[in-house]
XYZ file of C-alpha atoms in Angstrom:
219
model
C 113.328 -123.619 -91.470
C 111.665 -123.766 -87.977
C 113.657 -122.089 -85.182
C 115.682 -124.278 -82.844
C 114.342 -124.723 -79.224
C 116.705 -122.171 -77.841
C 115.584 -119.540 -80.357
C 111.923 -120.329 -79.687
C 112.365 -119.809 -75.929
C 114.111 -116.511 -76.526
C 111.315 -115.255 -78.780
C 108.593 -116.277 -76.309
C 110.481 -114.553 -73.534
C 110.791 -111.363 -75.540
C 107.045 -111.262 -76.228
C 105.836 -110.824 -72.688
C 106.362 -107.067 -72.541
C 104.137 -106.696 -75.639
C 101.411 -108.806 -74.046
C 101.631 -106.817 -70.774
C 101.472 -103.480 -72.658
C 98.434 -104.712 -74.580
C 96.668 -105.738 -71.410
C 97.410 -102.466 -69.719
C 96.153 -100.411 -72.660
C 93.008 -102.513 -72.831
C 92.239 -102.064 -69.099
C 93.011 -98.337 -69.209
C 90.847 -97.841 -72.305
C 87.881 -99.552 -70.595
C 88.305 -98.024 -67.148
C 89.756 -94.653 -67.976
C 86.613 -92.606 -67.106
C 86.288 -94.337 -63.720
C 90.033 -94.089 -62.829
C 91.215 -91.424 -60.424
C 94.203 -89.270 -60.963
C 96.596 -91.577 -59.102
C 95.399 -94.728 -61.049
C 95.753 -92.981 -64.355
C 99.297 -91.899 -63.491
C 100.184 -95.500 -62.438
C 98.693 -96.872 -65.658
C 100.775 -94.486 -67.761
C 103.943 -95.392 -65.839
C 103.292 -99.126 -66.311
C 102.697 -98.634 -70.072
C 105.886 -96.559 -70.491
C 107.841 -99.123 -68.539
C 106.589 -101.915 -70.790
C 107.531 -99.923 -73.891
C 110.983 -99.320 -72.427
C 111.529 -103.026 -71.792
C 110.507 -103.805 -75.349
C 113.025 -101.312 -76.724
C 115.794 -102.601 -74.556
C 115.202 -106.224 -75.508
C 114.950 -105.364 -79.184
C 118.224 -103.490 -79.070
C 119.985 -106.400 -77.379
C 118.771 -108.797 -80.076
C 119.975 -106.736 -82.999
C 123.712 -107.513 -82.549
C 122.925 -111.257 -82.397
C 120.885 -110.934 -85.582
C 123.697 -109.082 -87.380
C 126.229 -111.742 -86.256
C 123.964 -114.585 -87.403
C 123.383 -112.981 -90.785
C 127.072 -112.290 -91.280
C 127.837 -116.008 -91.207
C 131.363 -117.455 -91.026
C 133.928 -115.349 -92.848
C 135.465 -116.912 -95.889
C 139.030 -118.105 -95.330
C 141.657 -115.817 -96.719
C 143.405 -117.062 -99.838
C 146.937 -118.328 -99.360
C 149.578 -117.040 -101.741
C 152.765 -119.120 -101.997
C 155.970 -117.236 -102.333
C 157.577 -117.417 -105.760
C 160.586 -119.651 -105.981
C 163.805 -117.763 -106.375
C 165.383 -117.790 -109.830
C 168.439 -119.995 -109.963
C 171.688 -118.017 -109.870
C 174.223 -118.471 -112.749
C 176.466 -120.441 -110.444
C 173.606 -122.849 -109.543
C 172.647 -123.248 -113.182
C 176.316 -124.018 -114.090
C 176.638 -126.644 -111.355
C 173.340 -128.196 -112.434
C 174.535 -128.448 -116.006
C 177.803 -129.980 -114.897
C 175.911 -132.733 -113.063
C 174.368 -134.010 -116.337
C 176.071 -137.342 -117.130
C 177.960 -137.378 -120.432
C 177.105 -140.178 -122.777
C 179.909 -142.749 -123.090
C 181.915 -143.095 -126.269
C 180.605 -145.858 -128.647
C 182.338 -149.160 -128.433
C 183.474 -151.043 -131.502
C 183.676 -154.838 -131.415
C 186.390 -155.578 -134.012
C 187.072 -159.039 -135.324
C 190.396 -158.930 -137.181
C 191.283 -161.741 -139.631
C 193.372 -162.507 -142.658
C 192.251 -163.288 -146.213
C 192.928 -166.994 -145.929
C 190.954 -168.360 -142.945
C 190.761 -171.649 -141.043
C 187.696 -173.226 -139.501
C 188.482 -171.975 -136.066
C 188.857 -168.375 -137.248
C 185.489 -168.527 -139.027
C 183.838 -170.130 -136.019
C 185.268 -167.522 -133.594
C 183.954 -164.687 -135.706
C 180.505 -166.220 -136.088
C 180.102 -166.963 -132.354
C 181.386 -163.496 -131.359
C 178.963 -161.795 -133.781
C 176.086 -163.851 -132.440
C 176.916 -162.981 -128.762
C 176.984 -159.261 -129.534
C 173.823 -159.288 -131.514
C 171.901 -161.412 -129.049
C 173.198 -160.087 -125.710
C 173.473 -156.379 -126.719
C 170.662 -155.931 -129.196
C 169.400 -152.735 -127.483
C 172.909 -151.235 -127.387
C 173.394 -152.060 -131.074
C 170.123 -150.298 -131.937
C 171.114 -147.248 -129.857
C 174.625 -147.027 -131.481
C 176.445 -147.727 -128.233
C 178.278 -150.655 -129.763
C 178.948 -151.690 -133.345
C 180.191 -154.946 -134.896
C 183.018 -154.576 -137.367
C 184.818 -157.484 -139.012
C 188.144 -156.234 -140.636
C 190.533 -157.981 -143.059
C 193.899 -156.709 -141.824
C 195.524 -157.761 -145.112
C 193.624 -155.092 -146.985
C 195.868 -152.043 -147.534
C 193.318 -149.596 -146.058
C 193.079 -151.619 -142.848
C 196.672 -152.688 -142.448
C 197.305 -149.876 -139.831
C 195.233 -151.839 -137.328
C 198.057 -154.349 -136.921
C 200.249 -151.607 -135.434
C 197.297 -149.836 -133.691
C 196.403 -152.930 -131.615
C 199.643 -154.964 -131.716
C 198.007 -157.814 -133.617
C 199.782 -161.113 -134.272
C 196.846 -162.973 -135.870
C 193.037 -163.140 -135.816
C 191.694 -161.298 -132.744
C 188.523 -160.125 -131.122
C 189.129 -156.604 -129.853
C 186.911 -154.063 -128.050
C 187.814 -150.437 -128.550
C 186.832 -146.883 -128.106
C 188.091 -145.032 -131.185
C 189.234 -141.381 -131.559
C 190.468 -139.500 -134.620
C 194.070 -140.367 -133.725
C 193.337 -144.130 -133.271
C 192.119 -146.292 -130.399
C 191.649 -144.308 -127.173
C 191.170 -147.485 -125.201
C 190.986 -151.130 -126.169
C 190.888 -154.688 -124.819
C 191.897 -157.884 -126.666
C 189.769 -160.973 -125.792
C 192.552 -163.518 -126.417
C 190.796 -166.215 -124.328
C 188.140 -166.822 -127.057
C 190.412 -169.509 -128.515
C 190.145 -171.549 -125.333
C 186.324 -171.953 -125.631
C 185.866 -172.940 -129.218
C 184.629 -176.336 -128.107
C 181.803 -174.909 -125.921
C 179.600 -172.072 -127.144
C 178.049 -171.584 -123.637
C 181.412 -170.796 -122.009
C 182.427 -168.759 -125.086
C 179.284 -166.672 -124.946
C 179.589 -166.163 -121.173
C 183.205 -164.977 -121.499
C 182.553 -162.587 -124.411
C 179.293 -161.109 -122.984
C 180.951 -160.513 -119.602
C 183.980 -158.771 -121.146
C 181.853 -156.608 -123.419
C 179.549 -155.576 -120.547
C 182.506 -154.677 -118.289
C 184.192 -152.682 -121.054
C 181.038 -150.710 -121.917
C 180.411 -149.955 -118.172
C 183.918 -148.619 -117.625
C 184.386 -144.814 -117.871
C 186.278 -143.769 -121.001
C 189.664 -142.123 -120.389
C 189.805 -138.294 -120.213
C 191.381 -136.978 -123.415
C 194.644 -135.136 -122.864
C 195.104 -131.555 -124.055
């Protein structure tokens, strides 16, 4: 790479003592026999002075050369401090913050053995609403559909568990001891002439019941 203009000017400036010394030596060599004692002494002094100037300039240039060859120092690497390990108290509080999955909801449709048209229609419409509006929840096990004949001996206890007086659509969260929480949707009988209003009512009640927090079990 050719030197920049500033470097070229510096190199030319530093060459003049060499040229001067060469000229002096050439003249002294040619005229030495004819020179007197004083002239020879002056020529020697001039030559020594030129050599001294050359040495001084060369010494001044060496630090700049060393600085140029050294280049820009590489940036020091940055080490990030290690994150502190969580304390047992922090780990405990973090675990406590994890939400607990809600208890599954059971959509019961209770009926008798002998059934009328309205009873059959209410069950069919309620099942369709649950399956259509809550398909993802059904697949995840968050809600189940369960028709029950309360006149069967094994299921007769539901009459007392839910205070039933006839066919009923009931939403419940069950425990080993029985229903932990439940809601009877008695208004279904008012919408048997309009599936749109029936579906809106049932879907709204199911969504609200599933969104509600289950009661805390007593010890």
